[in-house]
Coordinates of C-alpha atoms and ligand atoms in Angstrom, one line a residue:
X1 CA 0.0 0.0 0.0
X2 CA 1.3 3.4 -0.9
X3 CA 1.0 6.0 1.9
X4 CA 0.7 9.6 0.8
X5 CA 1.8 12.0 3.4
X6 CA 1.2 15.6 2.4
X7 CA 2.0 18.9 4.1
X8 CA -1.4 18.9 6.0
X9 CA 0.0 17.3 9.1
X10 CA -2.9 14.9 9.3
X11 CA -2.1 11.3 9.9
X12 CA -2.2 9.4 6.6
X13 CA -5.3 7.4 7.7
X14 CA -7.3 10.5 8.7
X15 CA -10.7 10.4 7.2
X16 CA -12.3 13.9 7.4
X17 CA -15.3 13.1 5.3
X18 CA -18.5 15.0 6.2
X19 CA -20.5 11.8 6.0
X20 CA -19.7 9.5 9.0
X21 CA -21.3 7.0 11.3
X22 CA -20.9 7.6 15.0
X23 CA -20.7 4.4 17.0
X24 CA -21.3 5.1 20.7
X25 CA -19.4 2.4 22.5
X26 CA -20.7 3.6 25.9
X27 CA -24.2 3.0 24.7
X28 CA -23.3 -0.4 23.2
X29 CA -21.7 -1.4 26.5
X30 CA -24.7 -0.2 28.6
X31 CA -27.1 -1.9 26.3
X32 CA -25.3 -5.2 26.9
X33 CA -25.4 -4.5 30.6
X34 CA -29.1 -3.8 30.5
X35 CA -29.9 -7.0 28.6
X36 CA -27.6 -9.0 30.9
X37 CA -29.6 -7.6 33.8
X38 CA -32.8 -9.3 32.5
X39 CA -31.1 -12.7 32.5
X40 CA -30.7 -15.2 35.3
X41 CA -27.1 -14.8 36.6
X42 CA -26.1 -18.3 35.3
X43 CA -27.2 -17.6 31.8
X44 CA -24.4 -16.6 29.5
X45 CA -24.7 -13.8 26.9
X46 CA -23.1 -14.4 23.6
X47 CA -22.7 -11.1 21.6
X48 CA -23.4 -11.7 17.9
X49 CA -20.9 -9.5 15.9
X50 CA -21.3 -11.1 12.5
X51 CA -21.6 -8.8 9.5
X52 CA -18.9 -6.5 11.0
X53 CA -21.1 -6.1 14.1
X54 CA -24.2 -5.4 12.1
X55 CA -22.3 -2.6 10.3
X56 CA -21.0 -1.1 13.6
X57 CA -17.5 -2.4 13.3
X58 CA -16.6 -5.7 15.0
X59 CA -13.1 -4.8 16.1
X60 CA -14.3 -2.0 18.4
X61 CA -17.7 -3.4 19.3
X62 CA -16.5 -6.8 20.5
X63 CA -14.4 -5.5 23.4
X64 CA -17.2 -3.2 24.4
X65 CA -19.7 -6.0 24.4
X66 CA -17.3 -8.2 26.5
X67 CA -16.9 -5.2 28.9
X68 CA -20.7 -5.1 29.2
X69 CA -20.9 -8.7 30.4
X70 CA -20.9 -10.8 27.2
X71 CA -18.8 -13.9 27.8
X72 CA -18.6 -15.1 24.2
X73 CA -18.8 -13.8 20.7
X74 CA -20.4 -15.1 17.5
X75 CA -19.5 -14.5 13.9
X76 CA -20.7 -15.9 10.6
X77 CA -17.4 -16.6 8.8
X78 CA -13.8 -17.7 9.5
X79 CA -12.5 -14.4 8.2
X80 CA -14.7 -12.5 10.7
X81 CA -13.3 -14.6 13.5
X82 CA -9.7 -14.1 12.2
X83 CA -10.2 -10.4 12.2
X84 CA -11.2 -10.5 15.9
X85 CA -8.3 -12.7 16.8
X86 CA -5.8 -10.5 14.9
X87 CA -7.1 -7.5 16.9
X88 CA -6.3 -9.4 20.1
X89 CA -9.6 -10.8 21.2
X90 CA -9.2 -13.9 23.3
X91 CA -12.8 -14.7 24.3
X92 CA -14.4 -17.8 22.7
X93 CA -15.7 -17.1 19.2
X94 CA -18.3 -19.3 17.6
X95 CA -18.7 -19.4 13.8
X96 CA -22.5 -19.7 13.3
X97 CA -22.7 -20.5 9.6
X98 CA -21.6 -23.7 7.8
X99 CA -18.0 -23.4 6.5
X100 CA -16.1 -25.4 3.8
X101 CA -13.9 -28.3 4.7
X102 CA -11.0 -26.3 3.2
X103 CA -11.5 -23.6 5.8
X104 CA -11.4 -25.9 8.8
X105 CA -7.6 -25.9 9.4
X106 CA -7.6 -22.0 9.4
X107 CA -10.6 -21.9 11.8
X108 CA -8.7 -24.2 14.2
X109 CA -5.5 -22.1 13.9
X110 CA -7.5 -19.1 15.1
X111 CA -9.1 -21.0 17.9
X112 CA -12.6 -20.6 16.6
X113 CA -15.5 -22.8 17.8
X114 CA -17.7 -24.3 15.1
X115 CA -21.4 -24.9 14.7
X116 CA -21.8 -28.3 13.1
X117 CA -24.9 -29.6 11.4
X118 CA -23.6 -32.1 8.9
X119 CA -21.6 -35.3 9.0
X120 CA -19.2 -34.1 6.3
X121 CA -18.2 -31.0 8.3
X122 CA -17.8 -33.0 11.5
X123 CA -15.5 -35.5 9.6
X124 CA -13.4 -32.6 8.3
X125 CA -13.2 -31.1 11.8
X126 CA -12.2 -34.5 13.3
X127 CA -9.4 -34.9 10.8
X128 CA -8.1 -31.3 11.3
X129 CA -8.3 -31.5 15.1
X130 CA -6.4 -34.8 15.2
X131 CA -3.8 -33.4 12.9
X132 CA -3.3 -30.2 14.8
X133 CA -4.0 -31.3 18.4
X134 CA -5.9 -28.1 19.0
X135 CA -9.1 -29.6 20.6
X136 CA -11.7 -27.2 19.1
X137 CA -15.1 -26.5 20.7
X138 CA -18.0 -27.9 18.7
X139 CA -21.6 -26.8 18.9
X140 CA -24.0 -29.3 17.4
X141 CA -26.6 -27.4 15.4
X142 CA -30.1 -28.9 15.5
X143 CA -32.6 -28.0 12.8
X144 CA -35.7 -27.9 15.0
X145 CA -37.9 -26.4 12.3
X146 CA -36.3 -23.4 10.6
X147 CA -35.0 -25.7 7.8
X148 CA -32.0 -23.6 7.1
X149 CA -28.7 -25.0 8.7
X150 CA -28.6 -27.9 11.1
X151 CA -29.0 -31.6 11.5
X152 CA -32.3 -33.4 12.2
X153 CA -32.8 -34.9 15.6
X154 CA -31.3 -38.3 14.9
X155 CA -28.3 -36.9 13.1
X156 CA -27.8 -34.3 15.8
X157 CA -27.7 -37.0 18.4
X158 CA -25.2 -39.1 16.3
X159 CA -23.0 -36.0 15.8
X160 CA -23.1 -35.2 19.5
X161 CA -22.2 -38.9 20.4
X162 CA -19.2 -38.7 18.0
X163 CA -18.0 -35.4 19.5
X164 CA -18.6 -36.6 23.1
X165 CA -16.5 -39.7 22.6
X166 CA -13.6 -38.1 20.7
X167 CA -10.9 -36.7 23.0
X168 CA -9.7 -34.4 20.2
X169 CA -12.9 -32.4 20.4
X170 CA -14.9 -30.5 23.1
X171 CA -18.7 -30.8 23.1
X172 CA -19.1 -27.1 23.8
X173 CA -22.8 -26.8 23.0
X174 CA -26.1 -27.9 21.6
X175 CA -27.9 -25.2 19.7
X176 CA -30.8 -24.4 17.5
X177 CA -32.3 -21.3 15.9
X178 CA -35.9 -20.0 15.8
X179 CA -37.7 -19.0 12.7
X180 CA -40.5 -16.8 14.1
X181 CA -39.3 -15.8 17.6
X182 CA -40.5 -12.3 16.8
X183 CA -44.1 -13.3 16.1
X184 CA -45.9 -13.6 19.5
X185 CA -48.9 -15.6 18.2
X186 CA -47.0 -18.3 16.3
X187 CA -46.8 -21.7 18.1
X188 CA -43.9 -22.7 16.0
X189 CA -41.4 -21.3 18.5
X190 CA -42.7 -23.5 21.3
X191 CA -42.7 -26.6 19.0
X192 CA -39.0 -25.8 18.1
X193 CA -38.1 -25.4 21.8
X194 CA -39.9 -28.7 22.7
X195 CA -38.0 -30.6 20.0
X196 CA -34.7 -29.1 21.2
X197 CA -35.5 -30.1 24.8
X198 CA -36.2 -33.6 23.7
X199 CA -32.9 -33.9 21.9
X200 CA -31.1 -32.5 25.0
X201 CA -33.0 -35.0 27.2
X202 CA -32.1 -38.0 24.9
X203 CA -28.4 -37.0 25.0
X204 CA -28.4 -36.6 28.8
X205 CA -30.0 -40.0 29.1
X206 CA -27.0 -41.4 27.3
X207 CA -24.6 -39.6 29.6
X208 CA -23.7 -37.0 27.0
X209 CA -23.8 -33.5 28.4
X210 CA -23.0 -30.5 26.1
X211 CA -21.3 -27.8 28.2
X212 CA -24.1 -25.4 27.2
X213 CA -27.3 -25.3 25.3
X214 CA -28.7 -22.3 23.5
X215 CA -31.6 -21.3 21.3
X216 CA -32.5 -17.7 21.7
X217 CA -31.8 -14.8 19.4
X218 CA -32.7 -11.3 20.5
X219 CA -36.5 -11.7 20.0
X220 CA -36.6 -14.9 22.0
X221 CA -34.3 -13.4 24.7
X222 CA -36.7 -10.5 25.1
X223 CA -39.9 -12.5 25.0
X224 CA -39.6 -15.5 27.3
X225 CA -37.0 -16.7 29.8
X226 CA -38.2 -20.3 29.1
X227 CA -36.2 -20.0 25.9
X228 CA -32.9 -18.8 27.5
X229 CA -31.4 -22.2 27.9
X230 CA -27.9 -21.7 29.4
X231 CA -26.9 -19.0 27.0
X232 CA -28.6 -16.4 24.7
X233 CA -27.2 -15.2 21.4
X234 CA -28.0 -11.5 21.2
X235 CA -27.4 -9.5 18.1
X236 CA -29.8 -6.7 17.0
X237 CA -31.0 -5.8 20.5
X238 CA -27.5 -4.9 21.8
X239 CA -27.2 -2.4 18.9
X240 CA -30.3 -0.8 20.4
X241 CA -32.7 -1.8 17.7
X242 CA -35.9 -3.8 18.2
X243 CA -35.9 -7.3 16.4
X244 CA -39.4 -6.5 15.2
X245 CA -41.6 -3.4 15.4
X246 CA -43.8 -4.7 18.2
X247 CA -41.0 -5.9 20.5
X248 CA -39.9 -3.6 23.3
X249 CA -36.3 -3.4 24.4
X250 CA -35.3 -3.3 28.1
X251 CA -35.3 0.1 29.7
X252 CA -32.3 2.2 28.8
X253 CA -31.4 0.3 25.6
X254 CA -30.7 2.9 22.9
X255 CA -29.5 2.9 19.3
X256 CA -25.7 2.8 19.0
X257 CA -25.3 4.2 15.5
X258 CA -26.0 7.7 14.3
X259 CA -25.1 8.7 10.7
X260 CA -24.4 12.3 10.2
X261 CA -23.4 14.4 7.2
X262 CA -23.2 18.0 6.1
X263 CA -24.9 20.0 3.4
X264 CA -22.6 20.3 0.4
X265 CA -24.7 22.8 -1.7
X266 CA -28.0 24.6 -1.3
X267 CA -29.9 25.8 -4.3
X268 CA -33.4 26.8 -5.4
X269 CA -35.3 24.4 -7.6
X270 CA -37.7 26.3 -9.8
X271 CA -40.9 24.7 -11.1
X272 CA -40.9 22.7 -13.4
X273 CA -37.2 21.9 -13.0
X274 CA -36.5 18.3 -12.0
X275 CA -33.8 16.9 -9.7
X276 CA -31.5 13.9 -10.2
X277 CA -31.3 11.0 -12.5
X278 CA -34.5 10.2 -14.3
X279 CA -35.9 13.6 -13.4
X280 CA -38.3 11.9 -11.0
X281 CA -39.1 14.9 -8.8
X282 CA -40.2 18.3 -9.7
X283 CA -41.8 20.8 -7.3
X284 CA -45.1 22.6 -7.9
X285 CA -43.7 25.7 -6.3
X286 CA -40.0 26.8 -6.2
X287 CA -38.3 25.4 -3.2
X288 CA -34.8 25.1 -1.6
X289 CA -33.0 21.8 -1.8
X290 CA -29.8 20.6 -0.3
X291 CA -27.2 18.2 -1.6
X292 CA -26.0 15.6 0.9
X293 CA -22.8 13.6 0.1
X294 CA -24.1 10.2 0.7
X295 CA -25.4 7.6 -1.8
X296 CA -25.9 4.0 -2.4
X297 CA -22.2 3.3 -2.5
X298 CA -22.3 4.2 1.1
X299 CA -25.2 1.8 1.7
X300 CA -27.7 4.7 1.6
X301 CA -30.2 2.7 -0.4
X302 CA -31.4 3.7 -3.8
X303 CA -34.9 2.6 -2.6
X304 CA -34.9 5.8 -0.4
X305 CA -35.4 7.8 -3.7
X306 CA -38.5 10.0 -3.0
X307 CA -39.2 7.9 0.1
X308 CA -36.5 8.4 2.8
X309 CA -35.9 11.5 4.9
X310 CA -33.2 13.1 6.9
X311 CA -33.3 15.6 9.8
X312 CA -32.0 19.2 9.4
X313 CA -32.4 21.7 12.2
X314 CA -34.7 19.3 14.0
X315 CA -37.1 19.1 11.1
X316 CA -37.8 16.5 8.5
X317 CA -36.1 16.9 5.1
X318 CA -37.5 14.4 2.6
X319 CA -35.4 12.9 -0.1
X320 CA -36.3 14.3 -3.4
X321 CA -35.5 12.6 -6.7
X322 CA -33.3 9.5 -7.0
X323 CA -30.5 8.6 -4.6
X324 CA -27.4 8.4 -6.7
X325 CA -24.2 6.5 -6.0
X326 CA -22.5 9.2 -4.0
X327 CA -25.1 12.0 -3.5
X328 CA -28.6 12.6 -2.4
X329 CA -30.8 15.7 -2.6
X330 CA -33.3 16.6 0.2
X331 CA -35.9 19.3 0.4
X332 CA -34.9 22.0 2.9
X333 CA -37.5 22.2 5.7
X334 CA -39.4 25.6 5.8
X335 CA -37.9 28.2 8.1
X336 CA -34.7 26.2 8.7
X337 CA -31.5 28.2 7.9
X338 CA -29.3 25.9 5.8
X339 CA -25.9 26.6 4.2
X340 CA -23.0 24.5 3.1
X341 CA -21.6 22.8 6.2
X342 CA -25.0 22.6 8.0
X343 CA -25.1 19.3 10.0
X344 CA -27.7 16.7 8.8
X345 CA -28.8 13.6 10.6
X346 CA -29.1 10.8 8.1
X347 CA -30.0 8.1 10.6
X348 CA -30.2 8.9 14.3
X349 CA -31.1 8.0 17.7
X350 CA -32.4 11.3 19.0
X351 CA -34.1 12.9 16.0
X352 CA -34.7 10.1 13.5
X353 CA -35.2 8.7 11.2
X354 CA -34.4 5.5 13.1
X355 CA -33.1 2.4 11.2
X356 CA -36.5 0.9 11.9
X357 CA -38.3 3.8 10.3
X358 CA -36.0 3.8 7.2
X359 CA -36.5 0.1 6.9
X360 CA -40.3 0.4 7.0
X361 CA -40.2 3.1 4.4
X362 CA -38.7 0.7 1.9
X363 CA -40.1 -2.7 3.0
X364 CA -37.1 -4.1 4.7
X365 CA -35.8 -4.6 8.3
X366 CA -33.6 -2.5 10.4
X367 CA -30.9 -5.3 10.4
X368 CA -30.4 -4.7 6.6
X369 CA -30.2 -0.9 7.0
X370 CA -27.4 -0.9 9.5
X371 CA -25.6 -4.0 8.1
X372 CA -25.6 -2.4 4.7
X373 CA -23.7 0.8 5.7
X374 CA -20.6 0.5 3.5
X375 CA -17.0 0.4 4.7
X376 CA -16.5 3.7 2.8
X377 CA -18.4 5.5 5.6
X378 CA -15.9 6.3 8.3
X379 CA -16.9 5.0 11.7
X380 CA -16.2 7.4 14.5
X381 CA -16.1 5.5 17.8
X382 CA -17.2 7.5 20.8
X383 CA -16.4 7.1 24.5
X384 CA -17.8 9.7 26.9
X385 CA -18.8 11.7 23.9
X386 CA -15.3 11.9 22.5
X387 CA -14.1 10.4 19.3
X388 CA -11.5 7.8 20.3
X389 CA -10.9 6.1 17.0
X390 CA -11.8 6.5 13.3
X391 CA -12.0 3.5 11.0
X392 CA -12.7 3.7 7.3
X393 CA -11.9 1.6 4.2
X394 CA -9.5 -1.2 5.3
X395 CA -6.0 -0.1 4.4
Ligands
PLP1 C1 -27.7 -13.8 13.6 C2 -28.0 -14.8 14.6 C3 -28.4 -14.5 15.9 C4 -28.6 -13.1 16.4 O1 -29.9 -12.7 15.9 P1 -30.6 -11.3 16.4 O2 -32.0 -11.4 15.9 O3 -29.8 -10.3 15.7 O4 -30.5 -11.3 17.9 C5 -28.5 -15.6 16.8 N1 -28.3 -16.9 16.4 C6 -27.9 -17.2 15.1 C7 -27.7 -18.6 14.7 C8 -27.8 -16.2 14.2 O5 -27.4 -16.5 12.9

């Protein structure tokens, strides 16, 4: 990598872009503490930091989650686990998704625990564990009704027997995942939990005791302690976002991410002038519009064209015309003084729009909004209101 150092005196990795995502690590940590406080003391909390911590930045979020009382971390891929190990994280890390046999040696090198739902993957793990002597933790993944990843009941029992009797492996857990934990009236969650319990009982009857058993995502964690098992796997809720619109978060849990930008240009749009690609918006009366330097290459979705909104001066500024790759135009709210440099909230805890509101505007879920914020948007990490680190495109 070439490093350009100019006369500016700024560090070469400084990112002074107006558009940035503030990640409040104090809020993240206190969210984990607040969720932890709703659990029985013996129940472990696994912080789910896959998808670069749902777009918040896994390297900085993981230590804050551990400081808040999480005892373990979960990722989706081996490279996500490797990133955390390379940043010095020593806590147990579980890879939730299926991996390829070719990835297994790397996963063991990095001391990652694996969720296993197929005989082929277990066979690969046994081979690699015996070759390396590393004794990885294995979580047998039961498919209790979601029909995505996992073994059916009989295969799960067979896999657990094989792990339990192999001194090269640790039977670290039995796990399953709910399909509709966020839907209060659906009996499927209870059916899944009952099947899970029956598999656990059958194993125990054979003297096989997984070190922990876990089923609950955020929605199940919030809804019913009967589903907590001996550990919960919490993702979206610790970022301060509800897993579904009707689910309330524990008191004090607040959104961690705020995206801010600054007006780059203000101009008057005369009728019938139109704005942006496709000329999709034209005002009936002349109006002031402001250019904001964020677009779909930042993860500010093109679907927000003529649908999304930002906040300027405490008032709602609707997106007008199409979102383009790097720029978006909004209507300036009446009676709000706006000039180049004026601060804009693109997504925010205090003023809105929240990730949930933006998701609802375009028919998706808050998970996808925050996870989709691109690496190009610098993350400003806050402690006590001060920026303690800035991360942008990996160097
Ligand atoms: C992503 C994931 C979670 C966390 O889900 P949230 O709804 O974000 O809490 C838990 N378990 C598994 C297996 C997952 O893939």
